[in-house]
Tab-separated table of C-alpha atoms in Angstrom:
chain	number	residue	atom	x	y	z
A	110	UNK	CA	2.799	177.506	-9.879
A	111	UNK	CA	3.974	179.996	-12.506
A	112	UNK	CA	6.921	178.715	-14.479
A	113	UNK	CA	7.187	182.161	-16.089
A	114	UNK	CA	7.809	184.006	-12.805
A	115	UNK	CA	8.905	181.033	-10.659
A	116	UNK	CA	6.230	181.695	-8.036
A	117	UNK	CA	4.026	179.101	-6.326
A	118	UNK	CA	0.743	180.410	-4.921
A	119	UNK	CA	-0.078	177.246	-2.980
A	120	UNK	CA	0.414	178.854	0.429
A	121	UNK	CA	-1.176	182.214	-0.385
A	122	UNK	CA	-4.404	182.759	1.543
A	123	UNK	CA	-7.114	184.015	-0.807
A	124	UNK	CA	-10.785	184.401	0.128
A	125	UNK	CA	-13.810	185.030	-2.077
A	126	UNK	CA	-15.992	187.395	-0.068
A	127	UNK	CA	-18.944	186.978	-2.413
A	128	UNK	CA	-20.973	189.342	-4.546
A	129	UNK	CA	-22.363	192.780	-3.773
A	130	UNK	CA	-26.121	192.790	-4.273
A	131	UNK	CA	-26.910	195.789	-6.464
A	132	UNK	CA	-29.733	197.359	-8.396
A	133	UNK	CA	-29.416	196.638	-12.115
A	134	UNK	CA	-31.640	199.578	-13.061
A	135	UNK	CA	-30.488	202.305	-10.657
A	136	UNK	CA	-26.761	202.979	-11.068
A	137	UNK	CA	-26.438	205.572	-8.267
A	138	UNK	CA	-28.119	203.122	-5.892
A	139	UNK	CA	-25.774	200.375	-7.107
A	140	UNK	CA	-22.826	202.665	-6.372
A	141	UNK	CA	-24.090	203.294	-2.848
A	142	UNK	CA	-24.315	199.542	-2.265
A	143	UNK	CA	-20.790	199.007	-3.632
A	144	UNK	CA	-19.331	201.762	-1.470
A	145	UNK	CA	-21.127	200.497	1.635
A	146	UNK	CA	-19.984	196.911	1.078
A	147	UNK	CA	-16.401	197.947	0.355
A	148	UNK	CA	-16.339	200.211	3.402
A	149	UNK	CA	-17.636	197.440	5.652
A	150	UNK	CA	-15.030	194.963	4.457
A	151	UNK	CA	-12.096	197.375	4.389
A	152	UNK	CA	-12.737	198.717	7.888
A	153	UNK	CA	-13.356	195.278	9.387
A	154	UNK	CA	-9.864	194.154	8.450
A	155	UNK	CA	-7.325	196.850	7.600
A	156	UNK	CA	-4.510	194.481	6.650
A	157	UNK	CA	-5.785	192.383	3.748
A	158	UNK	CA	-5.223	193.264	0.105
A	159	UNK	CA	-8.513	193.913	-1.775
A	160	UNK	CA	-9.120	192.701	-5.327
A	161	UNK	CA	-12.474	193.559	-6.893
A	162	UNK	CA	-13.927	192.037	-10.055
A	163	UNK	CA	-16.543	193.909	-12.121
A	164	UNK	CA	-18.796	194.748	-13.636
A	165	UNK	CA	-18.595	197.929	-15.678
A	166	UNK	CA	-15.936	200.502	-14.925
A	167	UNK	CA	-18.103	203.013	-13.085
A	168	UNK	CA	-17.697	200.850	-9.959
A	169	UNK	CA	-14.162	202.266	-9.665
A	170	UNK	CA	-15.615	205.499	-8.292
A	171	UNK	CA	-17.405	204.067	-5.222
A	172	UNK	CA	-14.547	201.612	-4.709
A	173	UNK	CA	-11.928	204.363	-4.615
A	174	UNK	CA	-14.100	206.479	-2.288
A	175	UNK	CA	-14.348	203.570	0.141
A	176	UNK	CA	-10.719	202.558	-0.277
A	177	UNK	CA	-9.307	205.995	0.486
A	178	UNK	CA	-11.608	206.753	3.428
A	179	UNK	CA	-11.504	203.293	5.022
A	180	UNK	CA	-7.750	202.930	4.905
A	181	UNK	CA	-7.108	206.510	5.987
A	182	UNK	CA	-4.995	207.512	2.981
A	183	UNK	CA	-4.519	211.227	2.484
A	184	UNK	CA	-3.263	211.002	-1.088
A	185	UNK	CA	-3.735	208.210	-3.624
A	186	UNK	CA	-2.014	207.407	-6.904
A	187	UNK	CA	-3.971	205.674	-9.656
A	188	UNK	CA	-2.687	203.583	-12.572
A	189	UNK	CA	-5.440	202.904	-15.107
A	190	UNK	CA	-5.165	200.365	-17.931
A	191	UNK	CA	-7.879	201.244	-20.426
A	192	UNK	CA	-8.672	201.944	-24.054
A	193	UNK	CA	-10.767	204.888	-22.852
A	194	UNK	CA	-10.003	207.833	-20.609
A	195	UNK	CA	-13.437	207.744	-18.928
A	196	UNK	CA	-13.466	211.545	-18.796
A	197	UNK	CA	-17.096	212.019	-19.856
A	198	UNK	CA	-19.173	214.386	-17.761
A	199	UNK	CA	-21.812	213.049	-15.387
A	200	UNK	CA	-24.674	215.213	-16.644
A	201	UNK	CA	-26.661	212.100	-17.589
A	202	UNK	CA	-25.680	210.180	-14.474
A	203	UNK	CA	-22.787	207.827	-13.811
A	204	UNK	CA	-21.845	205.206	-16.400
A	205	UNK	CA	-18.713	203.443	-17.596
A	206	UNK	CA	-17.467	206.582	-19.355
A	207	UNK	CA	-17.516	208.831	-16.270
A	208	UNK	CA	-15.658	207.259	-13.314
A	209	UNK	CA	-12.168	208.666	-13.725
A	210	UNK	CA	-13.344	212.233	-14.272
A	211	UNK	CA	-15.551	211.947	-11.175
A	212	UNK	CA	-12.651	210.544	-9.142
A	213	UNK	CA	-10.534	213.540	-10.159
A	214	UNK	CA	-13.264	216.141	-9.649
A	215	UNK	CA	-14.030	214.841	-6.154
A	216	UNK	CA	-10.367	215.046	-5.213
A	217	UNK	CA	-10.076	211.313	-4.532
A	218	UNK	CA	-6.969	211.298	-6.750
A	219	UNK	CA	-4.849	214.287	-7.747
A	220	UNK	CA	-4.625	214.377	-11.572
A	221	UNK	CA	-0.825	214.558	-11.319
A	222	UNK	CA	-0.910	211.111	-9.692
A	223	UNK	CA	-3.062	209.525	-12.416
A	224	UNK	CA	-1.405	207.576	-15.214
A	225	UNK	CA	-3.448	206.031	-18.033
A	226	UNK	CA	-1.959	203.190	-20.111
A	227	UNK	CA	-3.296	201.781	-23.380
A	228	UNK	CA	-5.549	204.658	-24.460
A	229	UNK	CA	-6.873	203.972	-27.978
A	230	UNK	CA	-7.427	206.209	-30.959
A	231	UNK	CA	-10.823	207.094	-32.461
A	232	UNK	CA	-12.771	206.385	-29.262
A	233	UNK	CA	-12.637	209.727	-27.448
A	234	UNK	CA	-12.976	213.359	-28.372
A	235	UNK	CA	-10.003	215.697	-28.635
A	236	UNK	CA	-11.311	217.710	-25.712
A	237	UNK	CA	-11.029	214.624	-23.466
A	238	UNK	CA	-7.315	214.477	-24.190
A	239	UNK	CA	-6.890	218.220	-23.806
A	240	UNK	CA	-8.862	218.279	-20.540
A	241	UNK	CA	-6.811	215.440	-19.070
A	242	UNK	CA	-3.457	216.898	-20.020
A	243	UNK	CA	-4.499	220.332	-18.776
A	244	UNK	CA	-5.222	218.728	-15.385
A	245	UNK	CA	-1.780	217.112	-15.328
A	246	UNK	CA	-2.777	213.529	-16.177
A	247	UNK	CA	-0.112	211.332	-17.805
A	248	UNK	CA	-1.525	209.540	-20.861
A	249	UNK	CA	0.216	206.646	-22.614
A	250	UNK	CA	-1.559	205.474	-25.753
A	251	UNK	CA	-1.640	201.932	-27.074
A	252	UNK	CA	0.840	203.117	-29.726
A	253	UNK	CA	3.171	204.372	-26.978
A	254	UNK	CA	3.069	200.880	-25.463
A	255	UNK	CA	3.802	199.271	-28.849
A	256	UNK	CA	6.635	201.647	-29.786
A	257	UNK	CA	8.304	202.311	-26.446
A	258	UNK	CA	7.507	199.050	-24.670
A	259	UNK	CA	5.464	198.448	-21.538
A	260	UNK	CA	8.357	198.161	-19.066
A	261	UNK	CA	9.765	201.718	-19.299
A	262	UNK	CA	6.285	203.239	-19.421
A	263	UNK	CA	5.292	201.298	-16.329
A	264	UNK	CA	8.294	202.468	-14.331
A	265	UNK	CA	7.395	206.039	-15.245
A	266	UNK	CA	3.788	205.333	-14.247
A	267	UNK	CA	4.811	203.965	-10.847
A	268	UNK	CA	7.048	206.968	-10.225
A	269	UNK	CA	4.275	209.448	-11.067
A	270	UNK	CA	1.462	207.598	-9.292
A	271	UNK	CA	3.705	207.100	-6.278
A	272	UNK	CA	4.960	210.675	-6.005
A	273	UNK	CA	4.028	211.987	-2.541
A	274	UNK	CA	1.184	209.459	-2.215
A	275	UNK	CA	0.328	207.033	0.572
A	276	UNK	CA	-0.696	204.220	-1.769
A	277	UNK	CA	-1.151	203.293	-5.427
A	278	UNK	CA	-4.369	201.737	-6.700
A	279	UNK	CA	-4.538	199.834	-10.003
A	280	UNK	CA	-7.725	199.712	-12.090
A	281	UNK	CA	-7.650	197.432	-15.132
A	282	UNK	CA	-10.279	197.655	-17.868
A	283	UNK	CA	-9.925	194.580	-20.049
A	284	UNK	CA	-10.883	196.527	-23.162
A	285	UNK	CA	-7.309	197.863	-23.258
A	286	UNK	CA	-6.382	194.588	-24.999
A	287	UNK	CA	-6.223	194.060	-28.693
A	288	UNK	CA	-9.639	192.749	-29.702
A	289	UNK	CA	-8.140	189.431	-30.794
A	290	UNK	CA	-7.237	188.647	-27.177
A	291	UNK	CA	-10.363	189.974	-25.438
A	292	UNK	CA	-13.515	189.676	-27.561
A	293	UNK	CA	-15.708	189.416	-24.449
A	294	UNK	CA	-15.997	193.078	-23.621
A	295	UNK	CA	-18.008	196.019	-24.836
A	296	UNK	CA	-15.518	198.187	-26.682
A	297	UNK	CA	-12.176	196.579	-27.489
A	298	UNK	CA	-10.380	197.520	-30.696
A	299	UNK	CA	-7.594	196.191	-32.902
A	300	UNK	CA	-4.177	197.472	-31.919
A	301	UNK	CA	-4.407	197.243	-28.156
A	302	UNK	CA	-2.204	195.790	-25.443
A	303	UNK	CA	-0.994	192.172	-25.723
A	304	UNK	CA	-1.281	189.578	-22.946
A	305	UNK	CA	2.444	189.437	-22.207
A	306	UNK	CA	2.691	193.188	-21.924
A	307	UNK	CA	-0.141	193.077	-19.399
A	308	UNK	CA	1.144	190.030	-17.492
A	309	UNK	CA	4.567	191.583	-16.981
A	310	UNK	CA	2.982	194.889	-15.946
A	311	UNK	CA	0.674	193.283	-13.395
A	312	UNK	CA	3.418	191.070	-11.985
A	313	UNK	CA	5.562	194.171	-11.495
A	314	UNK	CA	2.691	196.082	-9.882
A	315	UNK	CA	1.725	193.157	-7.691
A	316	UNK	CA	5.301	192.950	-6.417
A	317	UNK	CA	5.453	196.631	-5.458
A	318	UNK	CA	4.582	197.288	-1.777
A	319	UNK	CA	3.240	200.732	-2.692
A	320	UNK	CA	0.355	199.099	-4.582
A	321	UNK	CA	-2.481	198.560	-2.093
A	322	UNK	CA	-5.550	197.725	-4.201
A	323	UNK	CA	-6.561	196.311	-7.588
A	324	UNK	CA	-9.708	195.878	-9.650
A	325	UNK	CA	-10.419	194.234	-12.996
A	326	UNK	CA	-13.535	195.255	-14.913
A	327	UNK	CA	-15.564	195.087	-18.131
A	328	UNK	CA	-15.489	191.330	-18.826
A	329	UNK	CA	-18.797	190.587	-20.579
A	330	UNK	CA	-19.500	186.829	-20.786
A	331	UNK	CA	-22.371	187.401	-23.224
A	332	UNK	CA	-19.865	188.652	-25.816
A	333	UNK	CA	-17.106	186.148	-25.099
A	334	UNK	CA	-15.930	183.410	-27.473
A	335	UNK	CA	-14.806	180.045	-26.062
A	336	UNK	CA	-14.120	181.747	-22.681
A	337	UNK	CA	-11.111	183.554	-24.204
A	338	UNK	CA	-11.658	186.749	-22.238
A	339	UNK	CA	-12.635	185.023	-19.000
A	340	UNK	CA	-9.484	182.875	-19.113
A	341	UNK	CA	-7.385	185.937	-19.843
A	342	UNK	CA	-8.926	187.769	-16.888
A	343	UNK	CA	-8.245	184.789	-14.633
A	344	UNK	CA	-4.594	184.662	-15.640
A	345	UNK	CA	-4.240	188.414	-15.148
A	346	UNK	CA	-5.448	188.097	-11.554
A	347	UNK	CA	-3.236	185.077	-10.903
A	348	UNK	CA	-0.228	186.904	-12.332
A	349	UNK	CA	-0.909	189.923	-10.155
A	350	UNK	CA	-1.162	187.579	-7.152
A	351	UNK	CA	2.150	185.959	-8.146
A	352	UNK	CA	3.738	189.392	-8.001
A	353	UNK	CA	2.049	190.087	-4.679
A	354	UNK	CA	3.281	186.767	-3.273
A	355	UNK	CA	6.847	187.642	-4.262
A	356	UNK	CA	6.895	190.824	-2.164
A	357	UNK	CA	9.574	190.879	0.509
A	358	UNK	CA	8.294	189.985	3.952
A	359	UNK	CA	7.405	193.078	5.970
């Protein structure tokens, strides 16, 4: 039960479908396994809501490929919470800096339906920003969130990701948080998103019927302190589910 949102999850049916067995040394092969597993699950039952836990962020690419094809969506919107744009080129193979660019270049998501929230300073080149904006991507920095507030930015994000799309997908990289709140990840920085900004955002997204899929990535237990990041990730998922459970009955 969430006293904050007055939602009780006791009667929500949630199933852990297990882990995807992947190669730890061959990333393209790992991506093929992820896409195959996601495709099998998503086509077996077309009604359930998928939540995927990573893992590094490159898994978003095979997930989105499977999600769009398996559910028959013609056009997807994407809302990305992240300190990084993930616009690096794939010349050295896929990694956690490449997935969003690959998703755009393959036409899985139209750049005009991509909104990035929490992008940090001093972690990407100027050409990344220029390339994204030239494509039509909407970019909200961590400073934008701090100055303007999460709520108005999120409504703008939903409007842009939902414009002429069949569904909105949410990908959440936990390194968008201020480092004090999420030490257990590879590249968090001071000055990021706060937990309450994220909780309110995910509750709002979970409650929106246009949102059809969600992943949370980049939690690294080997870097964590006193399970701070793992507990934060757990509460993020529960808060999203609280929003989902509050959706009006269809």
